[in-house]
Amino acid sequence: MGIFDIFKKPDAETIARRAAHDERVADIQDSLRRRDVPKAIKVRLEGARSGRRPWTATLTPAELLITRSHGLRPIAAISATCWLHYGWSWTEGHAEGWHTALRRLKEEAWTAGANAVLDVKMRTIPLGIANSMDFTLAGTAVRVEGLPQSDDPIVATVPALEFVKLLEADVVPTGIAIGAYYEWMNDWLNNTDLTWMGNIESTRLSELWQHVRQRAHQELRTNACAQGNGVLAHLNFSEMFEREGQNKQKQYLARHIVVATTVDARRGATIPHQVRMVVDMHDDRTPLVGTRPHHQSYRSNESEGAI
């Protein structure tokens, strides 16, 4: 664009493009106020639901094959985002951000006529915007044959292959549970300065760390209790900071976040471990073992992603 082009009147195509953009933004803002799915997304999902539009999925070909043989029909690849500005708590903001994204993901799944969302991955965008962060969930909305449509669809972080394995073991993935807790500790008497004592445990920091982890897991159990009787695929994220407060007294911030897939299983039921002969035609690492990590967020903890 030249320096004098800014004084030219926009052409009809530019005007139409700007109007469409404004309409899209207004639609999204209105849907956020009404806690509903934007109209444009509704049209797309209802088209996939009715078959007027092609279905889409995040599943691999091997997973698509097993979903068909086990009565699962993929409808649409869906996603939900919450960009949250932290007010007074970064830690609890993470729980709130994931919960909000989870609610929006369920709304999209219901619009698509699904009763489950599989292969749900957690993602964040490291844009470095101060005091804020995005929380995004993406997965494949599916229809499970024999189950009615639900306004509270199953959300599973496990991929389709492991979802089927769990169903065969009479274990039903039911959702995502989140626990988060943080606490400040003031070291008024400088008891954490153990520099001249050799190898010795800092009991105050150990107690702080244990307390914060226990409270986070307690919140996880409370959140999971309404969804099932067990949790799988723990994703743990922990941090501790030291800073100097007034009068050069040390302060410590410890925080812990844990995310898990909730499941419902018959108590006391044994899980069969049948050995069956299979022929694996996969030309890479076999997907039959199902041990690849699924969670993409909290990168320092990815090793704990799979079940």
Short mmCIF file of C-alpha atoms in Angstrom, two decimals:
data_model
loop_
_atom_site.label_atom_id
_atom_site.label_comp_id
_atom_site.label_asym_id
_atom_site.label_seq_id
_atom_site.Cartn_x
_atom_site.Cartn_y
_atom_site.Cartn_z
CA MET A 1 0.00 0.00 0.00
CA GLY A 2 1.37 3.39 -0.98
CA ILE A 3 1.59 6.38 1.37
CA PHE A 4 -1.37 8.14 -0.30
CA ASP A 5 -3.55 5.04 -0.49
CA ILE A 6 -4.90 5.73 2.99
CA PHE A 7 -6.84 8.70 1.55
CA LYS A 8 -8.60 6.51 -1.04
CA LYS A 9 -12.08 5.21 -0.40
CA PRO A 10 -12.16 1.41 0.11
CA ASP A 11 -13.56 -0.65 -2.76
CA ALA A 12 -16.71 -2.76 -2.50
CA GLU A 13 -14.79 -5.96 -1.73
CA THR A 14 -12.92 -4.33 1.17
CA ILE A 15 -16.15 -2.87 2.56
CA ALA A 16 -17.84 -6.27 2.40
CA ARG A 17 -14.86 -7.98 4.08
CA ARG A 18 -14.83 -5.43 6.92
CA ALA A 19 -18.60 -5.78 7.40
CA ALA A 20 -18.29 -9.58 7.58
CA HIS A 21 -15.48 -9.23 10.14
CA ASP A 22 -17.55 -6.83 12.28
CA GLU A 23 -20.52 -9.19 12.11
CA ARG A 24 -18.33 -12.13 13.17
CA VAL A 25 -16.90 -10.19 16.13
CA ALA A 26 -20.37 -9.07 17.22
CA ASP A 27 -21.62 -12.67 16.99
CA ILE A 28 -18.77 -13.93 19.21
CA GLN A 29 -19.23 -11.15 21.77
CA ASP A 30 -22.99 -11.77 21.91
CA SER A 31 -22.47 -15.55 22.34
CA LEU A 32 -20.02 -14.96 25.22
CA ARG A 33 -22.62 -12.80 26.99
CA ARG A 34 -25.34 -15.42 26.44
CA ARG A 35 -22.97 -18.34 27.26
CA ASP A 36 -23.92 -19.93 23.95
CA VAL A 37 -22.15 -21.17 20.81
CA PRO A 38 -21.61 -18.45 18.11
CA LYS A 39 -24.13 -18.63 15.22
CA ALA A 40 -21.47 -19.31 12.58
CA ILE A 41 -20.16 -22.30 14.55
CA LYS A 42 -23.70 -23.54 15.14
CA VAL A 43 -24.31 -23.62 11.40
CA ARG A 44 -21.11 -25.62 10.86
CA LEU A 45 -21.78 -28.12 13.66
CA GLU A 46 -25.44 -28.61 12.77
CA GLY A 47 -24.35 -29.25 9.19
CA ALA A 48 -21.94 -31.95 10.38
CA ARG A 49 -24.61 -33.36 12.68
CA SER A 50 -27.19 -33.70 9.90
CA GLY A 51 -24.72 -34.94 7.31
CA ARG A 52 -25.07 -31.87 5.08
CA ARG A 53 -21.38 -31.19 5.71
CA PRO A 54 -18.53 -33.71 5.86
CA TRP A 55 -17.46 -35.00 9.27
CA THR A 56 -14.04 -34.11 10.61
CA ALA A 57 -11.88 -35.77 13.27
CA THR A 58 -8.54 -35.47 15.05
CA LEU A 59 -8.24 -39.27 15.11
CA THR A 60 -5.62 -41.35 13.34
CA PRO A 61 -6.69 -43.86 10.64
CA ALA A 62 -6.15 -46.73 13.11
CA GLU A 63 -8.37 -44.98 15.64
CA LEU A 64 -11.05 -44.28 13.02
CA LEU A 65 -11.13 -47.98 12.19
CA ILE A 66 -11.63 -49.01 15.81
CA THR A 67 -14.29 -46.35 16.43
CA ARG A 68 -16.39 -47.80 13.61
CA SER A 69 -16.06 -51.35 14.89
CA HIS A 70 -17.11 -50.24 18.38
CA GLY A 71 -20.12 -48.11 17.50
CA LEU A 72 -18.57 -44.63 17.64
CA ARG A 73 -19.34 -42.17 14.85
CA PRO A 74 -17.11 -39.07 14.54
CA ILE A 75 -19.10 -35.88 13.87
CA ALA A 76 -16.78 -32.90 14.05
CA ALA A 77 -13.43 -31.68 15.33
CA ILE A 78 -14.30 -29.07 17.95
CA SER A 79 -12.39 -26.66 20.16
CA ALA A 80 -13.06 -24.11 22.87
CA THR A 81 -10.94 -21.29 24.23
CA CYS A 82 -10.93 -19.00 27.24
CA TRP A 83 -8.42 -16.16 27.41
CA LEU A 84 -8.31 -15.32 31.09
CA HIS A 85 -6.88 -12.22 32.73
CA TYR A 86 -5.51 -13.03 36.17
CA GLY A 87 -6.90 -10.91 38.94
CA TRP A 88 -5.64 -11.87 42.38
CA SER A 89 -4.54 -15.48 41.76
CA TRP A 90 -2.52 -16.93 38.87
CA THR A 91 -2.94 -20.42 40.30
CA GLU A 92 -6.69 -20.40 40.75
CA GLY A 93 -6.97 -18.62 37.41
CA HIS A 94 -5.66 -21.79 35.80
CA ALA A 95 -8.47 -23.85 37.30
CA GLU A 96 -11.04 -21.22 36.25
CA GLY A 97 -9.62 -20.98 32.71
CA TRP A 98 -9.73 -24.74 32.14
CA HIS A 99 -13.24 -25.03 33.64
CA THR A 100 -14.55 -22.25 31.36
CA ALA A 101 -12.98 -23.84 28.27
CA LEU A 102 -14.42 -27.20 29.32
CA ARG A 103 -17.94 -25.77 29.60
CA ARG A 104 -17.67 -24.21 26.14
CA LEU A 105 -16.35 -27.47 24.68
CA LYS A 106 -19.41 -29.31 26.05
CA GLU A 107 -21.72 -26.68 24.54
CA GLU A 108 -20.15 -27.26 21.12
CA ALA A 109 -20.42 -31.04 21.55
CA TRP A 110 -24.12 -30.74 22.40
CA THR A 111 -24.71 -28.52 19.36
CA ALA A 112 -23.05 -31.19 17.20
CA GLY A 113 -25.43 -33.82 18.61
CA ALA A 114 -22.57 -35.71 20.27
CA ASN A 115 -22.61 -37.57 23.56
CA ALA A 116 -18.82 -37.75 23.93
CA VAL A 117 -15.64 -35.84 23.03
CA LEU A 118 -12.51 -37.97 22.61
CA ASP A 119 -8.81 -37.28 22.26
CA VAL A 120 -9.14 -33.96 24.06
CA LYS A 121 -5.85 -32.08 24.19
CA MET A 122 -4.97 -29.09 26.34
CA ARG A 123 -3.10 -26.28 24.63
CA THR A 124 -1.82 -22.83 25.52
CA ILE A 125 -0.36 -20.06 23.35
CA PRO A 126 2.83 -18.51 24.78
CA LEU A 127 2.21 -14.94 23.57
CA GLY A 128 3.58 -13.39 26.74
CA ILE A 129 0.71 -10.92 27.23
CA ALA A 130 0.99 -9.63 30.78
CA ASN A 131 -1.23 -11.18 33.45
CA SER A 132 -3.22 -13.28 31.02
CA MET A 133 -3.11 -16.60 29.21
CA ASP A 134 -5.29 -18.68 26.91
CA PHE A 135 -6.76 -22.06 27.79
CA THR A 136 -7.74 -24.13 24.77
CA LEU A 137 -9.26 -27.61 24.56
CA ALA A 138 -9.59 -29.46 21.24
CA GLY A 139 -10.97 -32.91 20.46
CA THR A 140 -13.35 -34.97 18.32
CA ALA A 141 -17.09 -34.94 19.06
CA VAL A 142 -18.53 -38.44 18.55
CA ARG A 143 -21.88 -40.16 18.79
CA VAL A 144 -21.89 -43.38 20.78
CA GLU A 145 -24.49 -45.81 19.41
CA GLY A 146 -27.15 -46.77 21.94
CA LEU A 147 -26.67 -43.68 24.12
CA PRO A 148 -29.07 -40.71 23.94
CA GLN A 149 -27.80 -37.19 23.32
CA SER A 150 -26.75 -35.54 26.57
CA ASP A 151 -26.40 -31.88 27.55
CA ASP A 152 -23.46 -33.05 29.69
CA PRO A 153 -21.41 -35.10 27.21
CA ILE A 154 -18.45 -37.27 28.22
CA VAL A 155 -15.11 -35.48 27.80
CA ALA A 156 -12.09 -37.80 27.65
CA THR A 157 -8.44 -36.80 27.37
CA VAL A 158 -7.65 -40.33 26.23
CA PRO A 159 -7.59 -41.04 22.48
CA ALA A 160 -10.19 -43.24 20.81
CA LEU A 161 -8.08 -46.39 21.06
CA GLU A 162 -7.70 -46.10 24.83
CA PHE A 163 -11.33 -44.98 25.19
CA VAL A 164 -12.41 -48.27 23.63
CA LYS A 165 -9.95 -50.23 25.79
CA LEU A 166 -11.44 -48.66 28.92
CA LEU A 167 -15.03 -49.44 27.80
CA GLU A 168 -14.05 -53.06 27.18
CA ALA A 169 -12.69 -53.16 30.74
CA ASP A 170 -16.05 -51.76 31.99
CA VAL A 171 -14.39 -48.44 32.90
CA VAL A 172 -16.20 -45.36 31.51
CA PRO A 173 -14.28 -42.07 31.07
CA THR A 174 -16.63 -39.32 32.23
CA GLY A 175 -14.86 -35.96 32.18
CA ILE A 176 -11.97 -33.78 33.31
CA ALA A 177 -11.26 -32.83 36.92
CA ILE A 178 -8.97 -29.99 38.00
CA GLY A 179 -7.37 -29.15 41.32
CA ALA A 180 -5.27 -26.04 42.00
CA TYR A 181 -3.88 -24.54 45.18
CA TYR A 182 -1.23 -21.98 46.17
CA GLU A 183 0.07 -20.53 49.42
CA TRP A 184 2.54 -17.87 50.58
CA MET A 185 4.90 -18.52 53.50
CA ASN A 186 6.76 -15.74 55.36
CA ASP A 187 10.02 -16.81 56.96
CA TRP A 188 9.94 -14.25 59.80
CA LEU A 189 12.84 -15.86 61.74
CA ASN A 190 14.96 -16.77 58.71
CA ASN A 191 14.62 -20.49 59.52
CA THR A 192 15.06 -21.51 55.88
CA ASP A 193 18.65 -20.19 55.77
CA LEU A 194 20.52 -23.46 56.36
CA THR A 195 23.65 -22.62 54.39
CA TRP A 196 26.12 -23.52 57.18
CA MET A 197 24.44 -26.72 58.35
CA GLY A 198 25.51 -29.06 55.56
CA ASN A 199 23.04 -31.53 54.07
CA ILE A 200 19.93 -31.05 56.16
CA GLU A 201 16.25 -31.05 55.28
CA SER A 202 14.47 -27.71 55.24
CA THR A 203 11.41 -28.92 57.14
CA ARG A 204 9.46 -25.67 56.72
CA LEU A 205 9.73 -25.83 52.93
CA SER A 206 8.97 -29.58 52.93
CA GLU A 207 5.85 -28.94 55.02
CA LEU A 208 4.78 -26.06 52.75
CA TRP A 209 5.28 -28.18 49.64
CA GLN A 210 3.41 -31.17 51.09
CA HIS A 211 0.52 -28.97 52.28
CA VAL A 212 0.09 -27.27 48.88
CA ARG A 213 0.15 -30.60 46.99
CA GLN A 214 -2.32 -32.18 49.39
CA ARG A 215 -4.77 -29.27 49.08
CA ALA A 216 -4.55 -29.34 45.27
CA HIS A 217 -5.27 -33.09 45.23
CA GLN A 218 -8.09 -32.57 47.72
CA GLU A 219 -9.68 -30.08 45.32
CA LEU A 220 -9.14 -32.58 42.49
CA ARG A 221 -10.99 -35.30 44.43
CA THR A 222 -13.84 -32.92 45.24
CA ASN A 223 -14.14 -31.90 41.60
CA ALA A 224 -13.90 -35.53 40.42
CA CYS A 225 -16.40 -36.87 42.95
CA ALA A 226 -19.41 -35.57 41.02
CA GLN A 227 -18.19 -37.16 37.79
CA GLY A 228 -17.04 -40.65 38.75
CA ASN A 229 -15.23 -42.76 41.29
CA GLY A 230 -11.67 -42.62 39.93
CA VAL A 231 -9.16 -40.50 38.02
CA LEU A 232 -6.58 -41.39 35.36
CA ALA A 233 -3.83 -39.61 33.43
CA HIS A 234 -2.60 -37.21 36.06
CA LEU A 235 -0.94 -34.04 34.78
CA ASN A 236 0.99 -32.29 37.53
CA PHE A 237 2.44 -28.78 37.42
CA SER A 238 4.40 -27.39 40.38
CA GLU A 239 6.40 -24.23 41.02
CA MET A 240 8.02 -22.51 44.02
CA PHE A 241 9.39 -18.97 44.13
CA GLU A 242 11.52 -17.13 46.67
CA ARG A 243 11.50 -13.36 47.08
CA GLU A 244 12.65 -10.83 49.61
CA GLY A 245 9.92 -9.05 51.55
CA GLN A 246 9.97 -6.17 54.01
CA ASN A 247 13.01 -6.00 56.33
CA LYS A 248 14.75 -8.46 53.98
CA GLN A 249 12.63 -11.35 55.23
CA LYS A 250 12.24 -14.21 52.78
CA GLN A 251 8.84 -15.09 51.32
CA TYR A 252 8.00 -18.28 49.43
CA LEU A 253 5.16 -18.95 47.00
CA ALA A 254 4.35 -22.61 46.33
CA ARG A 255 1.67 -23.68 43.86
CA HIS A 256 0.46 -26.94 42.40
CA ILE A 257 -2.03 -27.73 39.65
CA VAL A 258 -3.25 -31.23 38.83
CA VAL A 259 -5.54 -32.26 35.96
CA ALA A 260 -6.97 -35.74 35.38
CA THR A 261 -9.51 -37.74 33.39
CA THR A 262 -12.31 -38.95 35.62
CA VAL A 263 -13.70 -42.46 35.20
CA ASP A 264 -16.56 -44.46 36.58
CA ALA A 265 -16.05 -48.15 37.27
CA ARG A 266 -17.80 -50.80 39.30
CA ARG A 267 -16.15 -50.96 42.68
CA GLY A 268 -14.34 -54.20 43.32
CA ALA A 269 -14.66 -55.38 39.73
CA THR A 270 -11.52 -57.01 38.32
CA ILE A 271 -10.10 -55.86 35.01
CA PRO A 272 -9.58 -58.79 32.60
CA HIS A 273 -6.14 -59.16 31.08
CA GLN A 274 -6.82 -61.43 28.17
CA VAL A 275 -3.98 -62.25 25.79
CA ARG A 276 -5.09 -62.17 22.17
CA MET A 277 -3.07 -62.69 19.01
CA VAL A 278 -2.99 -59.66 16.72
CA VAL A 279 -1.14 -58.71 13.56
CA ASP A 280 0.11 -55.16 13.70
CA MET A 281 0.41 -53.71 10.16
CA HIS A 282 1.50 -50.28 11.38
CA ASP A 283 4.77 -49.10 9.75
CA ASP A 284 5.86 -47.01 12.74
CA ARG A 285 5.73 -47.39 16.47
CA THR A 286 2.62 -49.45 17.14
CA PRO A 287 -0.46 -47.52 18.33
CA LEU A 288 -1.78 -50.67 20.05
CA VAL A 289 0.21 -49.97 23.22
CA GLY A 290 -1.35 -46.51 23.55
CA THR A 291 1.41 -44.95 25.61
CA ARG A 292 2.05 -41.69 23.76
CA PRO A 293 1.61 -38.50 25.80
CA HIS A 294 -1.64 -36.65 25.15
CA HIS A 295 -1.47 -33.47 27.16
CA GLN A 296 0.28 -30.64 25.34
CA SER A 297 0.08 -28.02 28.04
CA TYR A 298 2.46 -27.55 30.98
CA ARG A 299 5.35 -28.72 28.84
CA SER A 300 7.67 -29.48 31.73
CA ASN A 301 5.31 -32.25 32.83
CA GLU A 302 4.51 -33.98 29.52
CA SER A 303 6.05 -37.28 30.64
CA GLU A 304 3.05 -37.87 32.88
CA GLY A 305 0.48 -37.48 30.10
CA ALA A 306 -0.51 -41.01 29.17
CA ILE A 307 -2.29 -43.65 31.18
#
